[in-house]
XYZ file of C-alpha atoms in Angstrom:
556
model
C -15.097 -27.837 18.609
C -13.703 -26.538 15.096
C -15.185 -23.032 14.101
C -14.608 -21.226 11.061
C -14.273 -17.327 10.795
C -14.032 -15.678 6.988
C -12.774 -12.595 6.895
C -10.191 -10.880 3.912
C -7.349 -13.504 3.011
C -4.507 -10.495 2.272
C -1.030 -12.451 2.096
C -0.786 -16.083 1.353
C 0.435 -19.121 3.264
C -1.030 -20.875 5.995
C 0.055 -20.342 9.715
C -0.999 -22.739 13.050
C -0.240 -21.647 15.739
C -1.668 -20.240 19.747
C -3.229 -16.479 19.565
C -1.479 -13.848 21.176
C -3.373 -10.384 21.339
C -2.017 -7.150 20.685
C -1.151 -4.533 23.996
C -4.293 -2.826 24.702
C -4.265 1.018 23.814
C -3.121 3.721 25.619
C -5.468 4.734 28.111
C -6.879 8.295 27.970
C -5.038 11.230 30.093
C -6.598 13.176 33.151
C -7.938 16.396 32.403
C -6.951 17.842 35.260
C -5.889 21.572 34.325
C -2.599 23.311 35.789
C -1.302 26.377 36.786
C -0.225 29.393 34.106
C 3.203 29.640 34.882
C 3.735 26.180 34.289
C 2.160 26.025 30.311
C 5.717 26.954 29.337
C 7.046 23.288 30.815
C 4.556 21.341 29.618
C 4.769 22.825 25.870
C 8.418 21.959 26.309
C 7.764 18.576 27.476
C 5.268 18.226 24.406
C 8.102 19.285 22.055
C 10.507 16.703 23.477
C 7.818 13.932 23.311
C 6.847 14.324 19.577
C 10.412 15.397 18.693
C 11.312 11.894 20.125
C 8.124 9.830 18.971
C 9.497 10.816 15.310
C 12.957 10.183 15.751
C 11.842 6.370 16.927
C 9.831 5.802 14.006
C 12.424 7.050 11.810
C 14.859 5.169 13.057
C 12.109 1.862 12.954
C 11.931 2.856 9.130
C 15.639 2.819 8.803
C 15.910 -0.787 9.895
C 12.538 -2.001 8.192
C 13.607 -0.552 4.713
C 11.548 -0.178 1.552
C 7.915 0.198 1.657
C 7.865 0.469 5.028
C 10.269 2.809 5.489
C 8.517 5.161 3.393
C 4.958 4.670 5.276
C 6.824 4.904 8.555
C 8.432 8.033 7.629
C 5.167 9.721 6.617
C 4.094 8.956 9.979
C 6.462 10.898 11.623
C 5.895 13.519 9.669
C 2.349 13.320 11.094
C 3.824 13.316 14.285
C 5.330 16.944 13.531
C 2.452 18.261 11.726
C 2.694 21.948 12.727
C -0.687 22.824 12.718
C -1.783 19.736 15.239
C 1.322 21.090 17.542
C -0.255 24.812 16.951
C -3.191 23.402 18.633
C -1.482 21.194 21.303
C -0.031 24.876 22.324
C -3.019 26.491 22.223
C -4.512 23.493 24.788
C -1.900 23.738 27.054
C -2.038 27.680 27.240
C -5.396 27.145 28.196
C -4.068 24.732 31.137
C -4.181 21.627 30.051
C -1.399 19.275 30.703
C 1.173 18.392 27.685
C -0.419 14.900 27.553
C -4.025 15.675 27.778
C -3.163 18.514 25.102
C -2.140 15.843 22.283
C -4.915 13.752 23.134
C -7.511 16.665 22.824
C -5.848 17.939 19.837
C -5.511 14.538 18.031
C -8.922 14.308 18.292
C -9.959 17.092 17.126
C -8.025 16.066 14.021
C -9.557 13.064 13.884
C -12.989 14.313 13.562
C -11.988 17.020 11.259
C -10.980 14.305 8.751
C -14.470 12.101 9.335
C -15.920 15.866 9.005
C -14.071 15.796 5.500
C -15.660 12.854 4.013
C -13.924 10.503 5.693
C -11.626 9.721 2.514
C -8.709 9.953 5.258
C -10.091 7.663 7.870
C -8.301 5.261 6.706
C -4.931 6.860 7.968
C -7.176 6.906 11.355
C -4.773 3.585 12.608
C -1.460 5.383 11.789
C -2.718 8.750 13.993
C -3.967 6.523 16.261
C -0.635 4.770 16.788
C 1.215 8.320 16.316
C -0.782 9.673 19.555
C -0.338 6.615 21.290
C 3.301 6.891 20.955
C 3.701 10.456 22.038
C 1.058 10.168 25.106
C 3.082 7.099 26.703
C 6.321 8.732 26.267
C 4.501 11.568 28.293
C 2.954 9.505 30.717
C 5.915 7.289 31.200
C 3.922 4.077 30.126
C 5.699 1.529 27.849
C 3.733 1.830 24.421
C 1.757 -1.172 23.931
C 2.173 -3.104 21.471
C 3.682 -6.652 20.150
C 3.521 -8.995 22.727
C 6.825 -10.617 24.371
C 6.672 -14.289 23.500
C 9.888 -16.979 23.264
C 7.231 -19.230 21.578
C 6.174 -18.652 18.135
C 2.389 -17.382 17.394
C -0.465 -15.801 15.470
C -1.025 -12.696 16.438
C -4.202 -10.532 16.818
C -5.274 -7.189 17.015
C -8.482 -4.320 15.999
C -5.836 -3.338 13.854
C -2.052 -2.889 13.360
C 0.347 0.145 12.800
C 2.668 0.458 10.145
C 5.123 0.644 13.128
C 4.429 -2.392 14.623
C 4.274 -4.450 10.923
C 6.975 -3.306 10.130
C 9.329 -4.868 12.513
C 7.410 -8.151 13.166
C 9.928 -10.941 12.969
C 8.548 -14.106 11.097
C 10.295 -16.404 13.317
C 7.899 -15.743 15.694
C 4.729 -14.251 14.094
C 3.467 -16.830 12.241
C 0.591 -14.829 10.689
C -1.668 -12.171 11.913
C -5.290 -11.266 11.918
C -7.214 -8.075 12.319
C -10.622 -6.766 12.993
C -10.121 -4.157 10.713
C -8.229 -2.848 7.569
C -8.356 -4.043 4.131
C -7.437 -5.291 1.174
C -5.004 -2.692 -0.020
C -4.445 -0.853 3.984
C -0.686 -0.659 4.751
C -0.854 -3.358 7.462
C -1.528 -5.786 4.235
C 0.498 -4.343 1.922
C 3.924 -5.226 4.866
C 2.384 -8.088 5.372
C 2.941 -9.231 1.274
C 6.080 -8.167 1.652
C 6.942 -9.716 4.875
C 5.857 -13.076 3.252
C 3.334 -13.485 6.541
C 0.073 -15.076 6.227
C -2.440 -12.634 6.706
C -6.300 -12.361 7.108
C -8.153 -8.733 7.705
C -11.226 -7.335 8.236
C -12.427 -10.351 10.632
C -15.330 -8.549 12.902
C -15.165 -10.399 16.349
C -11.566 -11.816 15.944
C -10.608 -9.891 19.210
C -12.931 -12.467 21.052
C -10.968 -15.524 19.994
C -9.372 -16.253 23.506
C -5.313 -16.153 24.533
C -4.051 -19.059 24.114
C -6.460 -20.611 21.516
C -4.467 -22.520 18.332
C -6.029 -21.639 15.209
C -5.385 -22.097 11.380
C -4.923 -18.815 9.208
C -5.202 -19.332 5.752
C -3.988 -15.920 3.898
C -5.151 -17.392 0.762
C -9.077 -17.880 1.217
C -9.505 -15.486 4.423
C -10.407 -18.383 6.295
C -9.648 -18.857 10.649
C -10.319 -22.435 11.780
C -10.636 -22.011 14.982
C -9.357 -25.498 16.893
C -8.988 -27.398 14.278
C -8.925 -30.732 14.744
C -5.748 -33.187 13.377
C -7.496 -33.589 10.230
C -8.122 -30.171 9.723
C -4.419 -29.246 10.517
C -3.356 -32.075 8.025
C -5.298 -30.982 5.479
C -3.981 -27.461 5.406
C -0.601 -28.730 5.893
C -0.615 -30.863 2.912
C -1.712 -27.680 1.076
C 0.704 -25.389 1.964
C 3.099 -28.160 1.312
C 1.782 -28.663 -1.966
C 1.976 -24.780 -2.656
C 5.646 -24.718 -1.899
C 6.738 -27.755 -3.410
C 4.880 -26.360 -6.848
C 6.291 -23.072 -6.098
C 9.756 -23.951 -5.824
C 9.728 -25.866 -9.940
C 8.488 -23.033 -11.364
C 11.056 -20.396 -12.181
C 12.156 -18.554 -15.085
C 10.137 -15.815 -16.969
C 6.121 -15.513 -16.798
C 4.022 -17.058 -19.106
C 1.041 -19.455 -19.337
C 1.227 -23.255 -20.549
C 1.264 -22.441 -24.122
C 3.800 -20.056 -24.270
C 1.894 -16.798 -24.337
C 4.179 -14.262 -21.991
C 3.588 -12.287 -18.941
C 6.339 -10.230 -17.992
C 6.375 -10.186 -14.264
C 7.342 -7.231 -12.288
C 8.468 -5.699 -8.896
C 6.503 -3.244 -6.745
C 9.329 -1.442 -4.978
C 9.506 1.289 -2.652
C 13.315 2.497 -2.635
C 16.680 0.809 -3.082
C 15.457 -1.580 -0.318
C 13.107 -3.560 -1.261
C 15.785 -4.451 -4.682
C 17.369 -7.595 -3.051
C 14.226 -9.031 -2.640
C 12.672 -8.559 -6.044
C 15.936 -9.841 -7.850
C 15.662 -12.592 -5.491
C 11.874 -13.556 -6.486
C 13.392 -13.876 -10.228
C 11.593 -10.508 -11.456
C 11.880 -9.373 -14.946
C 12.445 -6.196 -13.928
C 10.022 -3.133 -11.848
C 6.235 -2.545 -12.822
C 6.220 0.320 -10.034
C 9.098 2.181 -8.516
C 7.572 4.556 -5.774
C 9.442 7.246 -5.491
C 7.818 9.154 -2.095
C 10.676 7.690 -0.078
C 12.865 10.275 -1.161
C 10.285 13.141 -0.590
C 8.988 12.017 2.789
C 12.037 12.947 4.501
C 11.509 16.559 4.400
C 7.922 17.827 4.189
C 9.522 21.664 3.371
C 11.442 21.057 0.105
C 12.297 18.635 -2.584
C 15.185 16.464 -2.473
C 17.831 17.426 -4.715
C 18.781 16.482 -8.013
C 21.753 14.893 -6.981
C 20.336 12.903 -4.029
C 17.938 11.678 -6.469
C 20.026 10.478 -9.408
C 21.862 8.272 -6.340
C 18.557 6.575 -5.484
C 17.057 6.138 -8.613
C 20.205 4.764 -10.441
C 20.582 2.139 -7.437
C 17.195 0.706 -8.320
C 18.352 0.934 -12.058
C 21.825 -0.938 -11.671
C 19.549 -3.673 -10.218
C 18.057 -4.801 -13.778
C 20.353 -4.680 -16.621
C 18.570 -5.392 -19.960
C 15.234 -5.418 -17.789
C 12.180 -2.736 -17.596
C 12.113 -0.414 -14.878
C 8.522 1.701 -14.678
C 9.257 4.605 -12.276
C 6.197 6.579 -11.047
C 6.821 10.304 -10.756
C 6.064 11.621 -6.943
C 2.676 10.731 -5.999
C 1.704 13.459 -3.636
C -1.453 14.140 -1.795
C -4.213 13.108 -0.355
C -3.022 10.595 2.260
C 0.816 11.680 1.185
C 0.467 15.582 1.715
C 3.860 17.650 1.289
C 3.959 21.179 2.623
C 5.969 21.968 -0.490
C 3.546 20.794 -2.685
C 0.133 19.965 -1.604
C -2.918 22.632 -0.229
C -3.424 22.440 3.507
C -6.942 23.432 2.925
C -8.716 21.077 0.856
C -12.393 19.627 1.794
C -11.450 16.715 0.114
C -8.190 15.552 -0.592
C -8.268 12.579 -2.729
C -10.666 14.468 -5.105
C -8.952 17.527 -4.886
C -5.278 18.399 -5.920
C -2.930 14.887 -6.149
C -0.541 13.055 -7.850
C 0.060 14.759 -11.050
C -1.973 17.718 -10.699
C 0.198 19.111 -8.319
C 3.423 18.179 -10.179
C 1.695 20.378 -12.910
C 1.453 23.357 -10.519
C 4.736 22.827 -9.569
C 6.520 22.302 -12.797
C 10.022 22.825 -11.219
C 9.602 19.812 -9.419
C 8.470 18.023 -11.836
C 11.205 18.976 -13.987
C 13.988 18.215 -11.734
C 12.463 14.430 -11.028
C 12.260 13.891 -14.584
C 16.255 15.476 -15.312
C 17.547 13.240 -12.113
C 15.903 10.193 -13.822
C 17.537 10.749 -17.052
C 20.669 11.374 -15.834
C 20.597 7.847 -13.634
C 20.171 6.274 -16.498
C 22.672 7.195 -18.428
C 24.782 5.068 -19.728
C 22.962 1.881 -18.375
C 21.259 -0.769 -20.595
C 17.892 -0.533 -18.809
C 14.381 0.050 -20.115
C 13.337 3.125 -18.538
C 9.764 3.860 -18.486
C 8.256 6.916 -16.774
C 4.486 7.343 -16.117
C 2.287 9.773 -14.055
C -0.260 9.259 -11.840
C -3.476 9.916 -11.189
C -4.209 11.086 -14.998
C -8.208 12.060 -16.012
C -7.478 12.549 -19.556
C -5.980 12.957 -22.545
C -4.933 16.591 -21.561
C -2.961 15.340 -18.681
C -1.619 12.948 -20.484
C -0.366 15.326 -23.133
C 0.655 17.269 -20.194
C 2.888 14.985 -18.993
C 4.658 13.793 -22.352
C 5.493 16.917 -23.141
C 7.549 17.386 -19.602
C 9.251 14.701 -20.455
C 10.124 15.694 -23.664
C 11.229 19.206 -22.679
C 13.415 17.644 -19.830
C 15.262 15.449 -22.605
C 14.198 12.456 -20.976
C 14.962 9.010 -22.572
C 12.237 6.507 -22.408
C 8.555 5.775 -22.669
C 5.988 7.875 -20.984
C 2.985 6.359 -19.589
C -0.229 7.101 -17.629
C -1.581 5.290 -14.597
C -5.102 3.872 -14.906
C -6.947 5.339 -11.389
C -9.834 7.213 -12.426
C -12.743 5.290 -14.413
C -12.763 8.249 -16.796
C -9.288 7.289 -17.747
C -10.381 3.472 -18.923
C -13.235 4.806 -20.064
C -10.881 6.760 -22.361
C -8.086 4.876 -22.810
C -7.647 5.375 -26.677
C -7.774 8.741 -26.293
C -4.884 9.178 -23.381
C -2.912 6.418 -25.761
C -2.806 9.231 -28.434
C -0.450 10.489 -26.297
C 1.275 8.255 -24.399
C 3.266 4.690 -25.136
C 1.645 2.518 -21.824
C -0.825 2.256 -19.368
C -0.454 0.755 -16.057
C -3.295 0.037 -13.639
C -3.054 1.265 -10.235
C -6.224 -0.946 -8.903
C -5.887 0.112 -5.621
C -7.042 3.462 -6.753
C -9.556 2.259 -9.588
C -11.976 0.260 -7.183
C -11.824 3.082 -4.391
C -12.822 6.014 -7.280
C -14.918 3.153 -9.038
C -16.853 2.420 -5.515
C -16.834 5.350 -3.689
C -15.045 3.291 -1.266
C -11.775 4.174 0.945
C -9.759 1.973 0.403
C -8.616 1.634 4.187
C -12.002 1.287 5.540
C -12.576 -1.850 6.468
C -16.471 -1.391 7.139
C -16.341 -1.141 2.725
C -13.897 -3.598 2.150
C -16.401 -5.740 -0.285
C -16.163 -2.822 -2.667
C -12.584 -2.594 -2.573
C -12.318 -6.563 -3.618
C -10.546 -6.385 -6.861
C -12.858 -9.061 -8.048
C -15.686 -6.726 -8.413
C -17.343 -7.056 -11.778
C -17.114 -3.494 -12.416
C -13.791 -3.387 -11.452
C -12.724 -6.042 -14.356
C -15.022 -4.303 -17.037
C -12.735 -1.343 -16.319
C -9.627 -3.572 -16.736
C -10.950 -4.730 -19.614
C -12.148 -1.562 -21.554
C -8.551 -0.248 -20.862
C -6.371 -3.140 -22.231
C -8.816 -3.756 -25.024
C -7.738 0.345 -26.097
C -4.698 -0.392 -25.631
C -4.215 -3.887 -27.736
C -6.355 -1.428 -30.570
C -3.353 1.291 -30.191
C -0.730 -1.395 -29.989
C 0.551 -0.693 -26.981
C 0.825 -2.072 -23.668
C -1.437 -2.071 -20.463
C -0.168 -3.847 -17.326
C -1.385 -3.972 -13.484
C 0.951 -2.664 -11.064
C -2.228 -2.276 -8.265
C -2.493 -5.035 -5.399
C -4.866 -7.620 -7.331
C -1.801 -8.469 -9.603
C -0.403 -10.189 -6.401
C -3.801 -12.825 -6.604
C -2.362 -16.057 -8.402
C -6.570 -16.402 -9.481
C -6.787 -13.020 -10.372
C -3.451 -12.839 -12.186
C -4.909 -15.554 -14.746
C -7.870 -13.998 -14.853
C -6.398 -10.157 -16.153
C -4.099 -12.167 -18.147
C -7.309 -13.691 -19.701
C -8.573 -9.502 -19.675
C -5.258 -8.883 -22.074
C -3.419 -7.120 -19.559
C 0.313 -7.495 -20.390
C 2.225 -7.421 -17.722
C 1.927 -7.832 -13.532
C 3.506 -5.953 -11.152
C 3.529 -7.105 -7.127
C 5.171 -7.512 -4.110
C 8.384 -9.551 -4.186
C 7.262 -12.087 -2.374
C 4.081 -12.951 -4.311
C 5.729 -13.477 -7.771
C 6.353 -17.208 -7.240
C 2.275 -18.117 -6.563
C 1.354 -15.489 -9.681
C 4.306 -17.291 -11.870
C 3.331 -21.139 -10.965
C -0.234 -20.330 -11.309
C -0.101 -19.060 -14.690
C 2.214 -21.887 -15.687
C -0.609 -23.927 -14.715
C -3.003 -23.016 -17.844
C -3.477 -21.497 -21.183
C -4.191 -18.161 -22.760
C -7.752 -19.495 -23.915
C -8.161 -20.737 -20.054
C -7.572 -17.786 -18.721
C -9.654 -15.967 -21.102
C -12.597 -18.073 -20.207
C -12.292 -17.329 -16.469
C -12.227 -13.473 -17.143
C -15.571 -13.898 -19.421
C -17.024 -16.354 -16.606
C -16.068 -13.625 -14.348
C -17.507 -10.674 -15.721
C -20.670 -12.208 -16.306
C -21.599 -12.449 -12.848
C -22.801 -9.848 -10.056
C -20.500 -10.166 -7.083
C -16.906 -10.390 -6.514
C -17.399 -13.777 -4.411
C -19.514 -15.167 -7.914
C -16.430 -13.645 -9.758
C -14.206 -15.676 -7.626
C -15.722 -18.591 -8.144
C -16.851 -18.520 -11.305
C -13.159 -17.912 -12.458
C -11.901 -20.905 -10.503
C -14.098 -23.166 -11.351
C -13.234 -22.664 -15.221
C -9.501 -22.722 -14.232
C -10.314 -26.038 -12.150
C -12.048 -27.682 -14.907
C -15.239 -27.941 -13.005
């Protein structure tokens, strides 16, 4: 009999298919406790383990690419953390054994960051997986994890590592669902870029038996669970009817009557390029540029190695806007370089640019390599900052550019209410604004943005969340200047129309989403898409915003 599950539609597309359950977790070590003379050995063999566990997921980044690359690389950088191997030494001085040491001392980290406000629990999957790794290598235990299969399938899990999304291959994953996670966690954000349906924080979806075919539908966050042939028809037909309207619309963005929407690329590194140029961008609405600081937790890349990577991503758009994001360090991105060690709370505490202001040397040399990969090249260079509170910061951050010669617009990122709530005022001082919305809603909310059990305040459909959107592109239109979206929701065809209808300016997503977002807004006018936003503001939940907004856009 058909059942259907909702849980948090994060990557679109439909996928049928047999369930197929992630490898349970490692089981927990002994504690059995061993001899003095024989600590020595079993710090070695902790050494090797971690040494090893990081050289894998490097190398898993390496052939992944982009994005990923970059979150797989901070997590071997976890795995090397020198304080949590301090403390593995420390356990197995004591006489514990090199794989009940990690385990101990993992968890002690663990509850140090729920003992810090929890901001960081989100990360909890990627230490999770990072432990896993190193205590199977010790225990000689394969690491569990995708399941073999010759037959394609939709796989399930509590939750998935950047490790394992990383490498999934589509031929055989046909979508995935998790218990946990949400929204904007980096198990969705590979998934968008993967182009796999996806559906997240589904309580119970562990339960669903081996074996059992059911419907994911990345779009609405709905699991039928044994559908019947009508069922499977039906979504069939849609996701044909998705493609085949995908596949007309090309060219650049813009709604039915001609009023333009410039839309952009999210990339990560050089890597994710090819995919972005493929997807017919207009050019990047957020270059990350952590790749190229990830690699070595002790220093900052240099200048040169810099100007090579950034000028790659540059070459990629001639005549088109590239919007590069100065290092975003921090929080759940530390850098002994750059970041305290010590902080209660990291995400309120020194990030982003903050500490690129305490560091002004760095900041410096990021903003020199940029202008010197430009050179010469007819691209639109923008640079912005993020995480900026005010119009201090902004000021701040103009006038680093300015002193390192650099030739294009500076901007500020949108992440902290009090910088909508100012917007004007930061404008004074810089030429753009682009909204990270990621950010906004967890600030806004109070809400991690990796913790599933708050995922309804991390829906960028929240009310709230649009009267920010709107407070900051309505300061900018009165500044004439521009405010795009570079955060997750631009990636919502709906919502697209809807901050479009908000006077945002441009969008900025995954590669893969930028066909939905472009047919969709083909599909109606400015004054449509205005009436959606109003419809949507004036209710009280994100699920009424959702609705509301589509039936306006449906003609209902």
């Amino acid at each position: 009999m058909e059942t259907t599950l909702r849980g948090v539609g994060v990557s679109h597309g439909v996928a049928i298919g047999e369930v197929r359950h992630m490898g349970t977790a490692v089981l927990e070590p002994p504690a059995k406790q061993i001899a003095a003379e024989e600590a020595e050995r079993e710090q070695g063999r902790a050494h090797q383990a971690v040494e090893a566990v990081a050289a894998d997921l490097m190398a898993r980044g390496n052939l992944a690419g982009g994005e990923a690359q970059a979150v797989l690389e901070a997590q071997a950088l976890m795995a090397q953390d020198p304080e949590l191997m301090a403390d593995v030494e420390r356990r197995i001085a004591v006489g514990s054994t090199a794989e009940r040491g990690v385990y101990d001392a993992f968890a002690s980290y663990r509850a140090l960051l729920a003992g810090a406000g929890e901001y960081l629990a989100g990360r909890v999957a990627d230490l999770d997986d990072v432990r896993n790794r190193i205590v199977a290598r010790l225990l000689g235990v394969p690491m569990p994890g995708v399941p073999d299969s010759d037959e394609p399938y939709v796989l399930i899990a509590r939750d998935l590592a950047p490790a394992d999304t990383a490498l999934l291959d589509p031929a055989l994953v046909l979508g995935f669902v998790t218990e946990e996670g949400g929204p904007t966690s980096h198990s969705a954000i590979l998934a968008r870029a993967l182009g796999v349906p996806a559906v997240v924080a589904l309580p119970g979806a562990g339960e669903i038996a081996e074996g059992t075919v059911i419907a994911v539908d990345g779009s609405t966050g709905e699991i039928f669970v044994d559908p019947d042939a009508a069922k499977r028809a039906e979504l069939e037909a849609s996701a044909a009817a998705r493609k085949a309207a995908l596949s007309v619309s090309t060219g650049p963005g813009a709604t039915s009557d001609g009023h333009k929407v410039p839309l952009l690329a999210n990339v990560g590194g050089p890597g994710d390029v090819p995919a972005a140029v493929e997807a017919g961008a207009e050019g990047v609405g957020l270059f990350r540029t952590e790749f190229l600081f990830l690699d070595d937790s002790e220093r900052a890349p240099s200048e040169e190695k810099q100007v090579e990577a950034y000028r790659k991503v540059l070459e990629a758009f001639p005549q088109g806007r590239v919007v590069v994001r100065v290092l975003d360090a921090g929080a759940d991105k530390p850098l002994d370089f750059l970041t305290p060690a010590d902080e209660p709370n990291p995400a309120l505490g020194v990030r982003g640019l903050r500490s690129l202001l305490d560091h002004p040397d760095v900041l410096r040399t990021q903003l020199t390599a940029l202008s010197k990969a430009a050179a010469g090249l007819p691209v639109y260079l923008e640079v912005m900052a993020p995480m900026v509170a005010d119009r201090a910061d902004a000021k701040a951050f103009a006038d680093a550019c300015r002193e390192a010669g650099l030739n294009a617009k500076f901007g500020a990122m949108v992440e902290i209410p009090s910088a909508a709530l100012r917007a004007r005022s930061i404008l004074q001082e810089v030429e753009f604004l682009s909204l990270g919305t990621n950010d906004l809603a967890q600030y806004t909310f109070a809400a991690d943005r990796q913790v599933g059990a708050v995922s309804r305040l991390q829906d960028p459909w929240q009310p709230a969340l649009l009267d920010l959107v709107a407070l900051s592109a309505e300061g900018a239109k009165a500044e004439g200047k521009s405010c795009g979206v570079c955060g997750e929701a631009a990636a919502d065809p709906l919502l697209a129309c809807v901050l479009t209808g908000l006077g945002v300016t441009s969008l900025s997503m995954g590669a893969a989403s930028i066909p939905y977002v472009r047919s969709a807004l083909a599909k109606h006018t400015l004054a449509q898409c205005e009436r959606a936003a109003a419809a949507a503001r004036a209710t009280d939940s994100a699920e009424e915003a959702r609705k509301a907004a589509q039936a306006v856009l449906s003609g209902e």
